[in-house]
């Protein structure tokens, strides 16, 4: 696998002035959306890395973005305390929701009808999870200012969130390392695993059917969890803080990335910054390959929905898209193991 992944040809996307915060493929996988601390969202053709356009309007770090299943609407959350809705095809901002604090995470529901967002806890404001119903009629500019549901997770603040296989249930990851399930309507914490991680949860990505999910954490591990029970199914331990973890569809692999921030690397040589995307075997919990490339920590990883490529976004301001070659698909590090997705 070491050999094989290294032969994937990376395309370097240069369209951001500052570090990447989140990247997302659309459902078809032909478009890649990237947001950054430079206040801009870019959209690229994933097959050749050509930049299609930008979404301009935020005036602060854009922490998060998501695109609906029809590639019609994009949502983004920023340090400028706004959540924005965009028309994907023409780049127009359709609606702006304003909050007292920064928006750290956004995600569409499975049916595209709702958006969940997390706002930060600071300056006397509680952290909040809000769910907005998206009006898909007309040109998209007629949205409801008020959230359909809103609640304040008690205790450790939420860092990441997503809708589960049940539209009424949201899964969250927290600064304490906890993962939890919340009932959207009542705002009650239905279930939690206080010790899912030992430090802040930095990313959460669901499987296609949303029955399990992967998280990454500053505690240097990535973990696979059962959505219904929040039981930890697998643990992938590294020696570096992790910022992102993604599942490879149709293959028994997970991809993880992170790295010590420059401030903490002073005692070690630069090479030990560990800025590789690592491939792990999902079932056997063993590392099977690494792909180098970024000049700084990897902040975000996304895998093409068809599993044909993946992209990583770094602290260095670059997005790297790797198209897997033939050998990746033929590789059977553990013999004829068939994975049912």
PDB file of C-alpha atoms in Angstrom, residues 15 20-21 29 32 67 75 105 127 135 137 143 165 170 177 184 192 195 207 217 219 225 238 270 276 302 314 327:
ATOM      1  CA  UNK A  15      -6.899  29.372  -4.587  1.00  0.00           C
ATOM      2  CA  UNK A  20      -8.016  25.436   4.894  1.00  0.00           C
ATOM      3  CA  UNK A  21     -10.765  24.722   7.401  1.00  0.00           C
ATOM      4  CA  UNK A  29     -18.225  13.996  -6.715  1.00  0.00           C
ATOM      5  CA  UNK A  32     -15.159  20.095  -4.561  1.00  0.00           C
ATOM      6  CA  UNK A  67     -23.662  21.265   0.004  1.00  0.00           C
ATOM      7  CA  UNK A  75     -24.390  26.615   3.411  1.00  0.00           C
ATOM      8  CA  UNK A 105     -20.131  23.638  12.007  1.00  0.00           C
ATOM      9  CA  UNK A 127     -23.075  27.436  22.787  1.00  0.00           C
ATOM     10  CA  UNK A 135     -37.486  26.676   2.032  1.00  0.00           C
ATOM     11  CA  UNK A 137     -39.417  26.889  -3.253  1.00  0.00           C
ATOM     12  CA  UNK A 143     -36.086  31.774   4.321  1.00  0.00           C
ATOM     13  CA  UNK A 165     -30.303   8.230   9.916  1.00  0.00           C
ATOM     14  CA  UNK A 170     -28.424  14.781  15.804  1.00  0.00           C
ATOM     15  CA  UNK A 177     -14.077  14.163  23.891  1.00  0.00           C
ATOM     16  CA  UNK A 184     -33.817  17.859  17.907  1.00  0.00           C
ATOM     17  CA  UNK A 192     -23.854   9.937  25.321  1.00  0.00           C
ATOM     18  CA  UNK A 195     -15.251   8.844  27.062  1.00  0.00           C
ATOM     19  CA  UNK A 207     -21.053   6.425   6.628  1.00  0.00           C
ATOM     20  CA  UNK A 217      -9.516  13.969  18.010  1.00  0.00           C
ATOM     21  CA  UNK A 219      -6.100  12.843  21.679  1.00  0.00           C
ATOM     22  CA  UNK A 225     -18.727   4.512  16.407  1.00  0.00           C
ATOM     23  CA  UNK A 238      -1.314   7.628  16.103  1.00  0.00           C
ATOM     24  CA  UNK A 270      10.588  19.820  10.757  1.00  0.00           C
ATOM     25  CA  UNK A 276       0.869  12.910   5.799  1.00  0.00           C
ATOM     26  CA  UNK A 302     -12.758  14.366   2.127  1.00  0.00           C
ATOM     27  CA  UNK A 314      -3.761  21.977   4.841  1.00  0.00           C
ATOM     28  CA  UNK A 327      -3.119  -0.494  -8.100  1.00  0.00           C
TER      29      UNK A 327
END
